[in-house]
PDB file of C-alpha atoms in Angstrom:
ATOM      1  CA  UNK A  13       0.000   0.000   0.000  1.00 58.00           C
ATOM      2  CA  UNK A  14       1.153   3.519  -0.716  1.00 62.00           C
ATOM      3  CA  UNK A  15       1.966   5.553   2.324  1.00 92.00           C
ATOM      4  CA  UNK A  16       4.644   6.764   4.650  1.00 95.00           C
ATOM      5  CA  UNK A  17       6.489   4.331   6.884  1.00 96.00           C
ATOM      6  CA  UNK A  18       8.695   5.072   9.861  1.00 97.00           C
ATOM      7  CA  UNK A  19      11.087   2.699  11.549  1.00 96.00           C
ATOM      8  CA  UNK A  20      11.687   1.725  14.220  1.00 97.00           C
ATOM      9  CA  UNK A  21       8.394   2.386  16.007  1.00 96.00           C
ATOM     10  CA  UNK A  22      10.114   2.305  19.402  1.00 97.00           C
ATOM     11  CA  UNK A  23      13.741   2.827  20.323  1.00 97.00           C
ATOM     12  CA  UNK A  24      15.593   2.973  23.619  1.00 97.00           C
ATOM     13  CA  UNK A  25      19.210   4.060  23.613  1.00 96.00           C
ATOM     14  CA  UNK A  26      21.817   5.668  25.799  1.00 97.00           C
ATOM     15  CA  UNK A  27      23.195   9.165  25.992  1.00 97.00           C
ATOM     16  CA  UNK A  28      26.017   9.739  23.520  1.00 97.00           C
ATOM     17  CA  UNK A  29      25.019   7.053  21.047  1.00 97.00           C
ATOM     18  CA  UNK A  30      24.190   7.710  17.427  1.00 97.00           C
ATOM     19  CA  UNK A  31      20.628   6.921  16.401  1.00 97.00           C
ATOM     20  CA  UNK A  32      19.049   6.955  12.954  1.00 98.00           C
ATOM     21  CA  UNK A  33      15.313   7.114  12.405  1.00 98.00           C
ATOM     22  CA  UNK A  34      14.095   6.013   9.005  1.00 98.00           C
ATOM     23  CA  UNK A  35      11.294   7.420   6.894  1.00 98.00           C
ATOM     24  CA  UNK A  36      10.101   6.009   3.581  1.00 97.00           C
ATOM     25  CA  UNK A  37       7.225   7.231   1.412  1.00 96.00           C
ATOM     26  CA  UNK A  38       5.699   5.677  -1.682  1.00 94.00           C
ATOM     27  CA  UNK A  39       3.674   8.658  -2.926  1.00 90.00           C
ATOM     28  CA  UNK A  40       6.623  10.296  -4.725  1.00 88.00           C
ATOM     29  CA  UNK A  41       5.906  13.458  -2.763  1.00 92.00           C
ATOM     30  CA  UNK A  42       8.498  16.168  -3.261  1.00 91.00           C
ATOM     31  CA  UNK A  43       8.484  17.486   0.290  1.00 92.00           C
ATOM     32  CA  UNK A  44       9.349  15.580   3.419  1.00 94.00           C
ATOM     33  CA  UNK A  45       9.496  16.772   7.004  1.00 94.00           C
ATOM     34  CA  UNK A  46      10.689  15.683  10.425  1.00 97.00           C
ATOM     35  CA  UNK A  47       8.884  16.838  13.559  1.00 97.00           C
ATOM     36  CA  UNK A  48       9.235  16.122  17.221  1.00 97.00           C
ATOM     37  CA  UNK A  49       6.262  16.204  19.550  1.00 96.00           C
ATOM     38  CA  UNK A  50       6.630  16.909  23.251  1.00 93.00           C
ATOM     39  CA  UNK A  51       4.029  17.687  25.909  1.00 82.00           C
ATOM     40  CA  UNK A  52       3.392  21.399  26.028  1.00 73.00           C
ATOM     41  CA  UNK A  53       5.184  22.129  22.765  1.00 77.00           C
ATOM     42  CA  UNK A  54       3.042  20.526  20.125  1.00 84.00           C
ATOM     43  CA  UNK A  55       4.728  19.595  16.869  1.00 92.00           C
ATOM     44  CA  UNK A  56       8.017  21.317  16.146  1.00 93.00           C
ATOM     45  CA  UNK A  57       9.770  21.142  12.805  1.00 92.00           C
ATOM     46  CA  UNK A  58      13.320  19.785  12.907  1.00 95.00           C
ATOM     47  CA  UNK A  59      14.284  19.630   9.231  1.00 95.00           C
ATOM     48  CA  UNK A  60      12.548  19.490   5.918  1.00 92.00           C
ATOM     49  CA  UNK A  61      13.457  18.650   2.348  1.00 92.00           C
ATOM     50  CA  UNK A  62      12.015  20.066  -0.864  1.00 89.00           C
ATOM     51  CA  UNK A  63      13.538  17.393  -3.119  1.00 90.00           C
ATOM     52  CA  UNK A  64      16.402  14.936  -3.287  1.00 90.00           C
ATOM     53  CA  UNK A  65      19.639  16.561  -2.130  1.00 91.00           C
ATOM     54  CA  UNK A  66      17.826  19.680  -0.886  1.00 91.00           C
ATOM     55  CA  UNK A  67      17.342  20.045   2.865  1.00 93.00           C
ATOM     56  CA  UNK A  68      16.757  22.965   5.202  1.00 91.00           C
ATOM     57  CA  UNK A  69      16.568  23.625   8.914  1.00 91.00           C
ATOM     58  CA  UNK A  70      13.352  23.984  10.798  1.00 90.00           C
ATOM     59  CA  UNK A  71      12.640  25.382  14.238  1.00 88.00           C
ATOM     60  CA  UNK A  72      14.766  22.962  16.325  1.00 94.00           C
ATOM     61  CA  UNK A  73      17.591  21.503  14.183  1.00 95.00           C
ATOM     62  CA  UNK A  74      20.426  21.426  16.716  1.00 96.00           C
ATOM     63  CA  UNK A  75      21.757  17.934  17.370  1.00 96.00           C
ATOM     64  CA  UNK A  76      20.136  16.429  14.283  1.00 98.00           C
ATOM     65  CA  UNK A  77      21.374  15.602  10.791  1.00 97.00           C
ATOM     66  CA  UNK A  78      19.331  14.675   7.734  1.00 97.00           C
ATOM     67  CA  UNK A  79      20.021  13.496   4.233  1.00 95.00           C
ATOM     68  CA  UNK A  80      17.910  12.860   1.168  1.00 96.00           C
ATOM     69  CA  UNK A  81      19.758  10.977  -1.508  1.00 95.00           C
ATOM     70  CA  UNK A  82      16.529   9.477  -2.879  1.00 94.00           C
ATOM     71  CA  UNK A  83      13.106  11.095  -3.134  1.00 93.00           C
ATOM     72  CA  UNK A  84      11.427   8.347  -1.139  1.00 95.00           C
ATOM     73  CA  UNK A  85      13.763   8.264   1.866  1.00 97.00           C
ATOM     74  CA  UNK A  86      14.483  10.909   4.492  1.00 97.00           C
ATOM     75  CA  UNK A  87      16.483   9.557   7.442  1.00 98.00           C
ATOM     76  CA  UNK A  88      17.010  11.586  10.605  1.00 98.00           C
ATOM     77  CA  UNK A  89      20.200  11.022  12.621  1.00 98.00           C
ATOM     78  CA  UNK A  90      20.922  12.030  16.177  1.00 97.00           C
ATOM     79  CA  UNK A  91      24.708  12.128  16.121  1.00 94.00           C
ATOM     80  CA  UNK A  92      25.210  12.029  19.899  1.00 97.00           C
ATOM     81  CA  UNK A  93      21.908  11.485  21.636  1.00 97.00           C
ATOM     82  CA  UNK A  94      20.990  13.531  24.693  1.00 97.00           C
ATOM     83  CA  UNK A  95      18.160  13.031  27.193  1.00 97.00           C
ATOM     84  CA  UNK A  96      16.471  16.200  25.930  1.00 96.00           C
ATOM     85  CA  UNK A  97      15.974  14.439  22.598  1.00 97.00           C
ATOM     86  CA  UNK A  98      13.619  11.920  24.189  1.00 97.00           C
ATOM     87  CA  UNK A  99      10.437  12.514  22.239  1.00 97.00           C
ATOM     88  CA  UNK A 100       8.018  11.183  19.661  1.00 97.00           C
ATOM     89  CA  UNK A 101       9.297  11.806  16.151  1.00 98.00           C
ATOM     90  CA  UNK A 102       7.001  12.114  13.178  1.00 97.00           C
ATOM     91  CA  UNK A 103       7.919  12.091   9.527  1.00 97.00           C
ATOM     92  CA  UNK A 104       5.530  13.731   7.076  1.00 95.00           C
ATOM     93  CA  UNK A 105       5.312  14.383   3.364  1.00 94.00           C
ATOM     94  CA  UNK A 106       3.418  16.693   1.056  1.00 91.00           C
ATOM     95  CA  UNK A 107       2.928  16.751  -2.651  1.00 86.00           C
ATOM     96  CA  UNK A 108       3.989  20.295  -3.395  1.00 77.00           C
ATOM     97  CA  UNK A 109       5.145  23.074  -1.092  1.00 72.00           C
ATOM     98  CA  UNK A 110       5.928  23.521   2.554  1.00 67.00           C
ATOM     99  CA  UNK A 111       2.478  25.020   3.088  1.00 71.00           C
ATOM    100  CA  UNK A 112       0.470  22.189   1.550  1.00 81.00           C
ATOM    101  CA  UNK A 113      -1.422  19.484   3.475  1.00 87.00           C
ATOM    102  CA  UNK A 114       0.973  17.044   5.071  1.00 91.00           C
ATOM    103  CA  UNK A 115       0.521  13.326   5.637  1.00 93.00           C
ATOM    104  CA  UNK A 116       2.177  11.778   8.645  1.00 95.00           C
ATOM    105  CA  UNK A 117       3.830   8.487   9.405  1.00 96.00           C
ATOM    106  CA  UNK A 118       2.966   6.511  12.545  1.00 96.00           C
ATOM    107  CA  UNK A 119       5.851   8.005  14.517  1.00 96.00           C
ATOM    108  CA  UNK A 120       8.885   6.740  16.399  1.00 97.00           C
ATOM    109  CA  UNK A 121       8.888   6.869  20.165  1.00 97.00           C
ATOM    110  CA  UNK A 122      12.500   7.465  21.196  1.00 97.00           C
ATOM    111  CA  UNK A 123      13.745   7.209  24.775  1.00 97.00           C
ATOM    112  CA  UNK A 124      17.278   8.225  25.681  1.00 97.00           C
ATOM    113  CA  UNK A 125      18.522   7.022  29.038  1.00 95.00           C
TER     114      UNK A 125
ATOM    115  CA  UNK B  14       3.061  35.697  21.704  1.00 56.00           C
ATOM    116  CA  UNK B  15       2.931  32.244  20.127  1.00 64.00           C
ATOM    117  CA  UNK B  16       2.380  32.184  16.390  1.00 88.00           C
ATOM    118  CA  UNK B  17      -0.526  29.741  16.637  1.00 93.00           C
ATOM    119  CA  UNK B  18      -2.600  29.550  19.801  1.00 93.00           C
ATOM    120  CA  UNK B  19      -5.211  27.071  20.913  1.00 94.00           C
ATOM    121  CA  UNK B  20      -6.939  26.465  24.186  1.00 89.00           C
ATOM    122  CA  UNK B  21      -5.464  23.221  25.503  1.00 87.00           C
ATOM    123  CA  UNK B  22      -8.768  22.070  26.960  1.00 87.00           C
ATOM    124  CA  UNK B  23     -10.060  19.583  27.756  1.00 93.00           C
ATOM    125  CA  UNK B  24     -13.226  20.657  26.034  1.00 95.00           C
ATOM    126  CA  UNK B  25     -16.101  18.438  27.132  1.00 96.00           C
ATOM    127  CA  UNK B  26     -19.142  18.234  24.839  1.00 96.00           C
ATOM    128  CA  UNK B  27     -22.213  15.988  25.158  1.00 97.00           C
ATOM    129  CA  UNK B  28     -22.785  13.432  22.443  1.00 97.00           C
ATOM    130  CA  UNK B  29     -24.879  14.839  19.586  1.00 97.00           C
ATOM    131  CA  UNK B  30     -23.976  18.453  20.314  1.00 97.00           C
ATOM    132  CA  UNK B  31     -21.777  20.807  18.294  1.00 97.00           C
ATOM    133  CA  UNK B  32     -18.121  20.991  19.292  1.00 97.00           C
ATOM    134  CA  UNK B  33     -16.436  24.299  18.535  1.00 97.00           C
ATOM    135  CA  UNK B  34     -12.647  24.492  18.438  1.00 97.00           C
ATOM    136  CA  UNK B  35     -10.835  27.765  17.995  1.00 97.00           C
ATOM    137  CA  UNK B  36      -7.391  28.836  16.876  1.00 96.00           C
ATOM    138  CA  UNK B  37      -5.787  32.262  16.570  1.00 96.00           C
ATOM    139  CA  UNK B  38      -2.659  33.129  14.655  1.00 95.00           C
ATOM    140  CA  UNK B  39      -0.304  36.073  14.540  1.00 92.00           C
ATOM    141  CA  UNK B  40       0.911  36.265  10.913  1.00 88.00           C
ATOM    142  CA  UNK B  41      -1.451  38.471   8.893  1.00 89.00           C
ATOM    143  CA  UNK B  42       0.043  37.109   5.682  1.00 87.00           C
ATOM    144  CA  UNK B  43      -0.966  33.503   6.358  1.00 89.00           C
ATOM    145  CA  UNK B  44      -2.820  31.919   3.470  1.00 89.00           C
ATOM    146  CA  UNK B  45      -3.196  28.242   4.338  1.00 91.00           C
ATOM    147  CA  UNK B  46      -4.892  26.740   7.380  1.00 95.00           C
ATOM    148  CA  UNK B  47      -5.263  23.137   8.432  1.00 95.00           C
ATOM    149  CA  UNK B  48      -6.989  21.061  11.066  1.00 97.00           C
ATOM    150  CA  UNK B  49      -5.518  17.739  12.136  1.00 96.00           C
ATOM    151  CA  UNK B  50      -7.010  15.175  14.472  1.00 97.00           C
ATOM    152  CA  UNK B  51      -4.707  13.139  16.690  1.00 96.00           C
ATOM    153  CA  UNK B  52      -5.884  10.206  18.729  1.00 96.00           C
ATOM    154  CA  UNK B  53      -3.834   9.346  21.804  1.00 93.00           C
ATOM    155  CA  UNK B  54      -0.666   7.506  20.803  1.00 92.00           C
ATOM    156  CA  UNK B  55      -1.338   7.984  17.100  1.00 94.00           C
ATOM    157  CA  UNK B  56      -0.110  10.303  14.376  1.00 95.00           C
ATOM    158  CA  UNK B  57      -1.875  13.487  13.248  1.00 96.00           C
ATOM    159  CA  UNK B  58      -4.471  12.962  10.547  1.00 95.00           C
ATOM    160  CA  UNK B  59      -5.533  15.784   8.211  1.00 94.00           C
ATOM    161  CA  UNK B  60      -9.260  16.407   8.395  1.00 95.00           C
ATOM    162  CA  UNK B  61      -9.758  19.869   6.866  1.00 94.00           C
ATOM    163  CA  UNK B  62      -7.888  22.609   5.107  1.00 94.00           C
ATOM    164  CA  UNK B  63      -9.103  26.066   4.154  1.00 95.00           C
ATOM    165  CA  UNK B  64      -7.554  28.857   2.146  1.00 92.00           C
ATOM    166  CA  UNK B  65     -10.366  31.417   1.717  1.00 92.00           C
ATOM    167  CA  UNK B  66     -12.390  33.472   4.157  1.00 95.00           C
ATOM    168  CA  UNK B  67     -15.702  31.952   5.086  1.00 95.00           C
ATOM    169  CA  UNK B  68     -16.903  28.436   5.734  1.00 96.00           C
ATOM    170  CA  UNK B  69     -15.869  25.132   4.242  1.00 96.00           C
ATOM    171  CA  UNK B  70     -17.970  22.075   4.986  1.00 96.00           C
ATOM    172  CA  UNK B  71     -17.038  18.412   4.752  1.00 95.00           C
ATOM    173  CA  UNK B  72     -19.552  16.022   6.234  1.00 96.00           C
ATOM    174  CA  UNK B  73     -19.953  16.783   9.931  1.00 97.00           C
ATOM    175  CA  UNK B  74     -16.966  19.128   9.898  1.00 97.00           C
ATOM    176  CA  UNK B  75     -16.989  22.832   9.083  1.00 97.00           C
ATOM    177  CA  UNK B  76     -13.886  24.986   9.022  1.00 97.00           C
ATOM    178  CA  UNK B  77     -14.392  28.728   9.410  1.00 97.00           C
ATOM    179  CA  UNK B  78     -11.760  31.283   8.513  1.00 97.00           C
ATOM    180  CA  UNK B  79     -11.717  34.972   9.367  1.00 96.00           C
ATOM    181  CA  UNK B  80      -8.470  36.536   8.173  1.00 94.00           C
ATOM    182  CA  UNK B  81      -9.375  40.015   9.404  1.00 94.00           C
ATOM    183  CA  UNK B  82      -9.689  38.738  12.962  1.00 95.00           C
ATOM    184  CA  UNK B  83      -6.929  36.155  12.469  1.00 95.00           C
ATOM    185  CA  UNK B  84      -8.812  33.147  13.672  1.00 95.00           C
ATOM    186  CA  UNK B  85      -9.798  29.823  12.275  1.00 97.00           C
ATOM    187  CA  UNK B  86     -12.277  27.468  13.874  1.00 97.00           C
ATOM    188  CA  UNK B  87     -13.506  23.927  13.467  1.00 98.00           C
ATOM    189  CA  UNK B  88     -17.093  22.918  14.141  1.00 98.00           C
ATOM    190  CA  UNK B  89     -18.031  19.291  14.600  1.00 97.00           C
ATOM    191  CA  UNK B  90     -21.754  18.655  14.321  1.00 97.00           C
ATOM    192  CA  UNK B  91     -23.519  15.682  15.896  1.00 97.00           C
ATOM    193  CA  UNK B  92     -20.443  14.918  18.010  1.00 97.00           C
ATOM    194  CA  UNK B  93     -19.670  11.254  18.517  1.00 96.00           C
ATOM    195  CA  UNK B  94     -17.509   9.539  21.155  1.00 95.00           C
ATOM    196  CA  UNK B  95     -15.140   8.656  18.294  1.00 96.00           C
ATOM    197  CA  UNK B  96     -14.477  12.386  17.870  1.00 97.00           C
ATOM    198  CA  UNK B  97     -12.698  12.419  21.232  1.00 97.00           C
ATOM    199  CA  UNK B  98      -9.131  13.337  20.314  1.00 97.00           C
ATOM    200  CA  UNK B  99      -6.704  16.223  20.259  1.00 96.00           C
ATOM    201  CA  UNK B 100      -7.268  18.673  17.421  1.00 97.00           C
ATOM    202  CA  UNK B 101      -4.253  20.491  16.055  1.00 96.00           C
ATOM    203  CA  UNK B 102      -4.533  23.771  14.218  1.00 96.00           C
ATOM    204  CA  UNK B 103      -1.757  24.421  11.684  1.00 94.00           C
ATOM    205  CA  UNK B 104      -1.097  27.703   9.931  1.00 93.00           C
ATOM    206  CA  UNK B 105       1.223  28.679   7.147  1.00 88.00           C
ATOM    207  CA  UNK B 106       3.563  31.489   8.168  1.00 82.00           C
ATOM    208  CA  UNK B 107       6.051  33.433   6.083  1.00 73.00           C
ATOM    209  CA  UNK B 108       9.254  34.113   8.039  1.00 64.00           C
ATOM    210  CA  UNK B 109      10.505  36.781   5.679  1.00 61.00           C
ATOM    211  CA  UNK B 110      10.883  38.023   2.130  1.00 57.00           C
ATOM    212  CA  UNK B 111      13.672  35.655   1.196  1.00 53.00           C
ATOM    213  CA  UNK B 112      12.576  32.715   3.319  1.00 58.00           C
ATOM    214  CA  UNK B 113      10.216  29.952   2.364  1.00 65.00           C
ATOM    215  CA  UNK B 114       6.890  29.710   4.145  1.00 72.00           C
ATOM    216  CA  UNK B 115       6.381  26.956   6.654  1.00 80.00           C
ATOM    217  CA  UNK B 116       3.597  25.444   8.713  1.00 87.00           C
ATOM    218  CA  UNK B 117       3.392  26.113  12.425  1.00 90.00           C
ATOM    219  CA  UNK B 118       1.292  23.836  14.598  1.00 92.00           C
ATOM    220  CA  UNK B 119      -0.621  24.868  17.659  1.00 93.00           C
ATOM    221  CA  UNK B 120      -0.299  22.766  20.796  1.00 92.00           C
ATOM    222  CA  UNK B 121      -3.743  21.302  20.259  1.00 94.00           C
ATOM    223  CA  UNK B 122      -7.119  21.214  22.000  1.00 95.00           C
ATOM    224  CA  UNK B 123      -8.162  18.041  23.728  1.00 95.00           C
ATOM    225  CA  UNK B 124     -11.812  17.262  22.962  1.00 97.00           C
ATOM    226  CA  UNK B 125     -13.847  14.823  24.992  1.00 97.00           C
ATOM    227  CA  UNK B 126     -17.323  13.745  23.885  1.00 96.00           C
ATOM    228  CA  UNK B 127     -19.345  12.483  26.827  1.00 94.00           C
ATOM    229  CA  UNK B 128     -22.134   9.931  26.178  1.00 90.00           C
TER     230      UNK B 128
END
């Protein structure tokens, strides 16, 4: 089925470790996004990508790295995880621009001990 | 002032009544407005979007936009227990002349439909 898939769904790791969250979409949407969701803050944009090899920072990019070598994949890497990065991470995609309706993956719940 | 504001709730509405959810935004240049529903432990799901002033209806849902007053609302008619969820308002904002627009989400309003 077409859609947007995130993996893993749950991840527990330790402070200082590198973690990569995967996002794959089958719609061939140009735009992809990474958000984190924390109580009291709602959804906050980490990074987004307008096309393959084009990425840009969002509201809270520090500590995160993204890449987009293929249109369908948009992995998010925490290079050295910190406890403050414990959160639920959502990947989303949209067909055209940053301001178009977005469709979300099921999320990754990440705990950093 | 936050760019997109919503009352966190919980908003409790009896089954069958109209639920009214409100959202205000600060960027007068915003052109695109969205409502997402998020069940506990699930991902946000787009339910409505509106670009023009006035009302837009889709089944039991009506989105209302008033750009002059900078608010957007969502009405849910004939509320059902299955409507109990958090509703996120999202607004397009334009950071500046040379910057691309982006969507800012409110923190959400928790809606509870009581039988």
